[in-house]
């Protein structure tokens, strides 16, 4: 049905543990060395002491001879019994095995807030809550919400993850002792895929893909926690379309072109664009006699591309995909002749960069009226980079009378209106998201309107909301 990028909840948990470094030899090999060190030089004697079959002990002693830990000394003509002694390497190994003692360490383990398991998460995959908020990525809450308690009962669960932690990969975990510091929350980015039953639309299923791989464990944990109901993930994806539709009104919705029709024209346009690019590359490398033929072909494709683009532009009301928004904003900053109106809940430094500010300045110097309404709250908790971006626009508003920069404090609307040419009502955050084509989320689609009377109506409505006078001199 739809999909969205999300953050799956985890905790960074510092755990005080008792560890024992892995020994260089197995248990049987170690005990055989100790037996020989104690004076049991014959395999039968060692087997009898260890209460093991002679065949097992002989095989182990053969391994130790091959590895250079023990030396076989042939028996005398009288006894013919092979005796064994420790080599220098065997003596060192016996001493090292004796010196290994348990040690205490603090391990920073990751704890999955949905599956309720200790896991290994690389540092590069850990995202802070504020990082997700800056990117408008939905946070999936942990269930239950409390961070994990730590006790010796967690020893088995921690041991299974221990081998993946580099600095302790050569250790065995003896016991988990206690919590050793603050548990800090972080998130792992994932993709939430939302499915709707064909037979029963009320049945919704959410699947998670982490680093490109579907995680059934997270799917089940989320379903058991009734995640859809608790965080409204499905509603948040569906509601965005209904908000846009409410702003448009029934008449405009009726005029909106069928999605399939628009997509067909869009694909046709893209195909012509690819063909034209290929022909241009071939023309540069072709011989003189082939070049003329290729130029004729390219001219024909270019003509069909222009026709397809013109057909798309003639549609009075159509859906905009997420990746179409950013180029449209760039066009608006370049093409506005009388007035540019932008309404966006958030302002982010990633969008309000040098190029954006220069474009707005150029419009103002060309006597174009620019109006920006923004702010979903009072702005107390924005970070310093975003606050600096906001101040850049505030300074422009002081410098130019034709620039109105207004904090609304409660706006959810996302509007772009250029002169009388077109208006966009959307869920795309104009001034805080660049519009990555790899993130075509349904809740960031919009509707483009080119009907002049409707553009005027929308502009008048929002200018009134902004408290700005819609005077003829401004247009």
XYZ file of C-alpha atoms in Angstrom:
475
model
C 0.000 0.000 0.000
C 2.783 2.404 0.934
C 6.115 2.604 2.711
C 8.128 4.962 4.866
C 11.590 5.233 6.377
C 11.535 4.705 10.136
C 13.872 4.354 13.111
C 13.747 1.125 15.144
C 14.379 1.679 18.890
C 17.518 0.402 20.634
C 19.432 1.139 23.817
C 23.160 1.362 24.297
C 23.631 -0.564 27.563
C 26.957 -0.539 29.477
C 27.234 -3.870 31.290
C 29.879 -4.864 33.847
C 30.935 -8.440 33.048
C 33.445 -11.050 34.200
C 35.358 -12.491 31.241
C 37.935 -15.225 30.723
C 40.296 -15.061 27.776
C 40.030 -18.030 25.430
C 42.823 -20.563 25.980
C 45.165 -21.503 23.161
C 44.528 -25.226 23.689
C 41.411 -27.266 24.223
C 40.507 -28.726 27.606
C 41.812 -32.274 26.850
C 45.083 -30.969 25.399
C 45.601 -28.727 28.428
C 45.057 -31.590 30.907
C 47.444 -33.867 29.003
C 50.147 -31.165 29.195
C 49.552 -30.831 32.917
C 49.757 -34.616 33.391
C 53.096 -34.807 31.543
C 54.354 -31.787 33.504
C 53.434 -33.672 36.708
C 55.470 -36.735 35.652
C 52.898 -38.980 33.939
C 55.031 -39.650 30.871
C 53.274 -42.697 29.374
C 49.960 -42.514 27.516
C 48.455 -45.419 29.501
C 49.199 -43.599 32.761
C 47.642 -40.351 31.452
C 44.539 -42.230 30.204
C 44.159 -43.970 33.543
C 44.450 -40.705 35.490
C 41.958 -38.879 33.259
C 39.647 -41.931 33.128
C 39.555 -41.782 29.317
C 40.010 -44.466 26.636
C 43.643 -44.932 25.614
C 42.678 -44.387 21.953
C 41.323 -40.892 22.752
C 44.439 -39.923 24.719
C 46.782 -41.331 22.041
C 45.038 -39.263 19.350
C 45.313 -36.086 21.461
C 48.978 -36.753 22.245
C 49.640 -37.283 18.544
C 48.184 -33.792 17.876
C 50.411 -32.312 20.570
C 53.494 -33.978 19.049
C 52.606 -32.576 15.610
C 52.024 -29.083 17.065
C 55.404 -29.218 18.836
C 54.057 -29.094 22.392
C 55.413 -32.510 23.466
C 58.257 -34.759 22.330
C 58.033 -38.563 22.011
C 61.065 -40.308 23.508
C 61.514 -43.894 22.254
C 61.702 -46.570 24.936
C 64.739 -48.735 25.691
C 65.234 -52.147 24.187
C 63.915 -53.625 27.414
C 60.638 -51.713 27.793
C 59.830 -50.497 24.252
C 57.440 -48.008 25.941
C 57.291 -44.515 24.390
C 57.581 -41.767 26.936
C 56.597 -38.133 26.483
C 58.183 -34.907 27.722
C 57.254 -31.240 27.301
C 59.046 -29.257 24.621
C 60.020 -25.634 25.261
C 56.821 -24.619 23.478
C 54.813 -26.997 25.673
C 56.381 -25.521 28.818
C 55.492 -21.981 27.708
C 51.936 -23.044 26.875
C 51.496 -24.699 30.282
C 52.705 -21.545 32.016
C 50.452 -19.270 29.930
C 47.421 -21.446 30.626
C 48.172 -21.171 34.340
C 48.482 -17.372 34.119
C 45.031 -16.829 32.547
C 42.665 -15.472 35.179
C 39.189 -13.924 34.974
C 38.985 -10.157 34.392
C 36.212 -7.591 34.731
C 35.227 -5.304 31.852
C 32.443 -2.946 30.853
C 30.874 -3.977 27.563
C 28.644 -1.606 25.592
C 25.873 -3.844 24.329
C 22.952 -2.911 22.080
C 19.464 -3.892 23.204
C 16.620 -4.038 20.671
C 13.531 -2.229 21.986
C 11.114 -4.275 19.849
C 12.522 -7.805 19.934
C 13.785 -7.340 23.528
C 17.113 -9.005 22.734
C 20.782 -8.085 23.041
C 22.201 -7.547 19.561
C 25.331 -6.275 17.842
C 24.904 -2.901 16.073
C 27.837 -1.171 14.410
C 28.451 2.479 15.320
C 27.830 3.583 11.734
C 24.248 2.273 11.948
C 23.360 4.090 15.172
C 21.248 7.255 14.831
C 20.412 9.671 17.629
C 16.768 10.761 18.078
C 17.570 14.322 16.975
C 19.203 12.996 13.784
C 15.936 11.283 12.852
C 13.922 14.402 13.628
C 16.169 16.488 11.367
C 15.483 14.039 8.515
C 11.740 13.695 9.327
C 12.125 9.962 9.896
C 9.362 8.397 11.979
C 10.488 6.967 15.323
C 9.045 3.575 16.240
C 8.641 3.491 20.042
C 10.000 0.631 22.124
C 7.545 -1.812 23.656
C 7.490 -1.778 26.577
C 8.911 1.726 26.788
C 11.304 1.081 29.699
C 15.001 0.337 29.044
C 16.238 -3.143 29.990
C 17.185 -4.158 33.508
C 20.521 -5.956 33.866
C 21.262 -9.014 36.033
C 23.233 -12.301 35.991
C 20.186 -13.850 34.291
C 21.258 -12.017 31.105
C 24.556 -13.938 30.909
C 23.394 -16.400 28.257
C 21.805 -13.684 26.070
C 24.907 -11.484 26.263
C 27.263 -14.405 25.591
C 25.682 -15.062 22.189
C 26.518 -11.489 21.087
C 29.951 -11.289 22.726
C 31.866 -12.958 19.892
C 30.893 -10.102 17.533
C 32.447 -7.413 19.724
C 35.986 -7.051 18.402
C 37.869 -6.224 21.586
C 36.387 -9.214 23.435
C 36.103 -11.720 20.584
C 38.766 -13.941 22.174
C 36.984 -14.129 25.540
C 34.354 -16.312 27.150
C 31.696 -14.653 29.286
C 31.590 -16.043 32.817
C 28.809 -13.858 34.189
C 26.961 -10.565 33.771
C 27.404 -8.572 36.955
C 25.533 -5.241 36.848
C 24.691 -2.081 34.903
C 27.716 0.216 34.690
C 26.429 3.595 33.513
C 23.557 5.307 31.745
C 21.438 3.501 29.149
C 21.144 5.741 26.101
C 18.558 5.383 23.367
C 19.454 5.229 19.679
C 17.748 4.090 16.482
C 18.518 1.875 13.517
C 17.097 3.132 10.244
C 14.745 0.780 8.411
C 12.009 0.799 5.816
C 8.436 0.129 6.948
C 6.406 -1.591 4.213
C 2.656 -1.297 4.788
C 0.402 -3.974 3.294
C -3.383 -3.967 3.073
C -5.418 -7.152 2.708
C -7.136 -7.409 -0.681
C -10.162 -9.134 0.846
C -10.280 -7.216 4.130
C -9.053 -3.593 3.822
C -9.246 -3.178 7.593
C -6.429 -5.724 8.009
C -3.076 -3.961 7.862
C 0.343 -5.610 8.095
C 3.641 -3.774 8.586
C 6.930 -5.320 7.517
C 10.405 -3.931 8.281
C 13.474 -4.086 6.043
C 16.836 -3.302 7.698
C 19.755 -2.596 5.396
C 17.764 -4.062 2.508
C 16.773 -7.284 4.303
C 13.322 -8.075 5.650
C 13.329 -8.795 9.393
C 10.519 -11.184 10.313
C 11.534 -10.926 13.960
C 10.750 -7.190 13.987
C 7.533 -7.731 12.015
C 6.236 -10.157 14.651
C 7.385 -8.038 17.592
C 5.682 -4.963 16.137
C 2.459 -6.889 15.480
C 2.423 -8.336 19.005
C 2.878 -4.843 20.414
C -0.092 -3.671 18.303
C 2.298 -1.174 16.799
C -0.048 0.093 14.097
C -2.609 1.201 16.671
C -0.104 2.576 19.167
C 1.822 4.907 16.869
C -0.642 5.404 14.038
C 1.930 4.641 11.359
C -0.746 3.686 8.848
C -2.808 6.707 9.749
C 0.173 9.022 9.379
C 0.713 7.729 5.857
C -2.931 7.865 4.865
C -3.887 11.113 6.580
C -1.457 13.202 4.555
C -3.466 12.546 1.388
C -6.712 13.430 3.141
C -5.242 16.723 4.461
C -4.201 17.742 0.951
C -7.607 16.756 -0.429
C -9.353 18.828 2.230
C -7.345 21.912 1.191
C -8.118 21.331 -2.484
C -11.869 20.872 -2.201
C -14.173 18.502 -4.079
C -14.205 20.438 -7.361
C -10.450 20.376 -7.819
C -10.264 16.724 -6.772
C -12.766 15.855 -9.501
C -10.536 17.580 -12.058
C -7.362 15.851 -10.927
C -5.991 13.623 -13.678
C -5.892 9.872 -13.191
C -2.593 8.750 -11.619
C -2.058 6.039 -14.230
C -2.485 8.531 -17.069
C 0.016 10.951 -15.552
C 2.495 8.159 -14.848
C 2.290 6.976 -18.471
C 3.081 10.467 -19.764
C 5.871 10.835 -17.198
C 7.461 7.523 -18.269
C 7.153 8.478 -21.922
C 8.886 11.783 -21.230
C 11.692 10.045 -19.370
C 12.157 7.499 -22.172
C 12.464 10.263 -24.768
C 14.955 12.066 -22.527
C 17.112 8.911 -22.242
C 16.940 8.326 -26.011
C 17.926 11.915 -26.727
C 20.910 11.723 -24.370
C 22.078 8.473 -26.004
C 21.781 9.930 -29.524
C 23.727 13.024 -28.531
C 26.562 10.834 -27.182
C 26.580 8.747 -30.369
C 26.637 11.901 -32.536
C 29.800 13.161 -30.811
C 31.662 9.918 -31.606
C 30.152 9.191 -35.066
C 31.819 9.650 -38.433
C 30.801 12.543 -40.683
C 28.455 10.470 -42.861
C 26.617 8.916 -39.862
C 26.443 12.175 -37.914
C 23.797 13.733 -40.170
C 21.524 10.695 -39.775
C 21.934 10.740 -35.991
C 21.208 14.479 -35.862
C 17.943 13.891 -37.748
C 16.974 11.124 -35.309
C 17.859 13.324 -32.313
C 15.794 16.188 -33.741
C 12.779 13.914 -34.049
C 13.155 12.591 -30.495
C 13.613 16.132 -29.158
C 10.370 17.163 -30.871
C 8.498 14.222 -29.330
C 10.046 15.044 -25.931
C 8.794 18.639 -26.194
C 5.315 17.354 -27.116
C 5.255 14.955 -24.165
C 6.399 17.670 -21.721
C 3.808 20.062 -23.153
C 1.108 17.394 -22.710
C 2.095 17.001 -19.055
C 2.043 20.762 -18.516
C -1.409 21.090 -20.104
C -2.978 18.849 -17.452
C -4.726 21.434 -15.229
C -4.704 19.377 -12.009
C -2.302 16.493 -11.480
C -0.375 14.594 -8.822
C 3.274 15.478 -8.152
C 5.626 12.745 -6.988
C 8.072 13.554 -4.181
C 11.096 13.923 -6.477
C 9.272 16.489 -8.653
C 8.949 19.017 -5.817
C 12.555 20.174 -5.459
C 12.978 20.978 -9.202
C 9.661 22.821 -9.090
C 10.865 24.943 -6.162
C 14.080 25.706 -8.078
C 11.964 26.723 -11.093
C 9.810 28.946 -8.885
C 12.875 30.749 -7.510
C 14.057 31.305 -11.060
C 10.823 32.020 -12.923
C 8.614 34.078 -10.554
C 7.855 37.503 -12.067
C 5.383 39.068 -9.647
C 4.998 37.069 -6.446
C 6.289 33.900 -4.819
C 4.399 32.439 -1.850
C 5.819 29.532 0.195
C 4.311 27.987 3.319
C 6.285 25.285 5.146
C 6.128 24.035 8.766
C 9.900 23.700 9.130
C 13.019 25.510 7.997
C 16.259 23.569 7.734
C 19.788 24.662 6.863
C 20.020 21.813 4.356
C 17.574 23.703 2.103
C 18.138 27.320 3.164
C 21.690 27.339 1.836
C 23.707 29.997 -0.027
C 22.041 29.179 -3.342
C 18.529 29.520 -1.899
C 19.282 32.837 -0.177
C 20.917 34.239 -3.329
C 17.885 33.192 -5.389
C 15.486 34.933 -3.005
C 17.684 38.050 -3.014
C 17.729 38.050 -6.824
C 13.917 37.932 -6.906
C 13.642 40.780 -4.424
C 16.133 42.901 -6.357
C 13.976 42.252 -9.463
C 10.976 43.734 -7.595
C 9.273 40.347 -7.081
C 7.235 40.093 -3.864
C 8.263 37.091 -1.749
C 6.143 35.775 1.128
C 7.220 32.896 3.363
C 5.030 31.582 6.170
C 6.578 28.960 8.423
C 6.632 27.378 11.869
C 4.710 24.499 13.377
C 5.635 25.647 16.916
C 7.452 28.461 18.710
C 10.866 27.289 17.481
C 12.487 27.013 20.923
C 14.044 23.615 20.306
C 15.565 23.950 16.851
C 19.295 23.329 16.500
C 21.862 26.072 15.910
C 22.370 25.419 12.187
C 18.657 25.679 11.477
C 18.344 28.756 13.690
C 21.156 30.387 11.717
C 19.303 29.614 8.463
C 16.171 31.235 9.868
C 18.144 34.343 10.844
C 19.504 34.667 7.303
C 15.958 35.008 6.002
C 15.034 37.384 8.840
C 17.873 39.679 7.799
C 16.597 39.672 4.230
C 13.130 40.623 5.487
C 14.646 43.645 7.255
C 16.561 44.633 4.143
C 13.687 44.322 1.634
C 10.156 45.687 2.087
C 8.787 43.217 -0.455
C 9.858 40.237 1.623
C 7.420 39.073 4.291
C 8.883 36.359 6.537
C 6.211 35.320 9.039
C 6.326 32.720 11.805
C 2.853 31.208 12.090
C 3.590 28.797 14.943
C 0.823 26.351 14.081
C 0.956 25.623 10.368
C 0.772 22.132 8.923
C 0.191 23.434 5.392
C 2.777 23.063 2.633
C 1.975 25.480 -0.194
C 3.847 26.895 -3.189
C 2.227 29.556 -5.408
C 4.025 31.259 -8.304
C 2.382 34.380 -9.786
C -0.857 33.319 -11.475
C 0.959 30.400 -13.139
C 0.532 27.523 -10.746
C -0.053 26.448 -7.165
C 1.011 23.293 -5.345
C -0.841 21.905 -2.322
C 1.233 19.109 -0.872
C 2.619 17.162 2.064
C 6.171 17.927 0.931
C 8.104 20.170 3.329
C 9.395 22.827 0.938
C 12.024 24.378 3.186
C 13.254 21.347 5.103
C 13.494 18.436 2.660
C 15.405 18.261 -0.630
C 13.234 15.597 -2.217
C 15.449 12.554 -2.640
C 14.112 10.489 -5.598
C 14.970 7.328 -3.649
C 12.369 8.254 -1.037
C 9.089 8.547 -2.966
C 6.857 8.322 0.087
C 3.143 8.536 -0.478
C 2.730 11.125 2.276
C 5.040 13.529 0.430
C 3.088 13.697 -2.802
C 1.297 16.842 -3.848
C -1.172 18.274 -6.339
C -0.202 20.823 -9.012
C -2.909 23.276 -10.143
C -2.534 25.493 -13.234
C -6.135 26.798 -13.432
C -5.681 30.549 -13.031
C -8.868 31.189 -11.062
C -8.027 28.421 -8.595
C -4.463 29.696 -8.241
C -5.866 33.159 -7.419
C -8.305 31.658 -4.904
C -5.619 29.700 -3.088
C -3.274 32.675 -3.038
C -5.980 34.965 -1.653
C -6.886 32.428 1.059
C -3.317 32.038 2.250
C -2.429 35.698 2.006
C -5.381 36.355 4.299
C -4.106 33.649 6.636
C -0.731 35.357 6.681
C -2.310 38.710 7.374
C -0.801 40.232 4.241
C -2.772 42.608 2.018
C -3.423 41.297 -1.478
C -2.892 44.580 -3.297
C -2.801 44.943 -7.118
C 0.564 46.684 -6.934
C 2.173 43.528 -5.604
C 1.372 41.538 -8.739
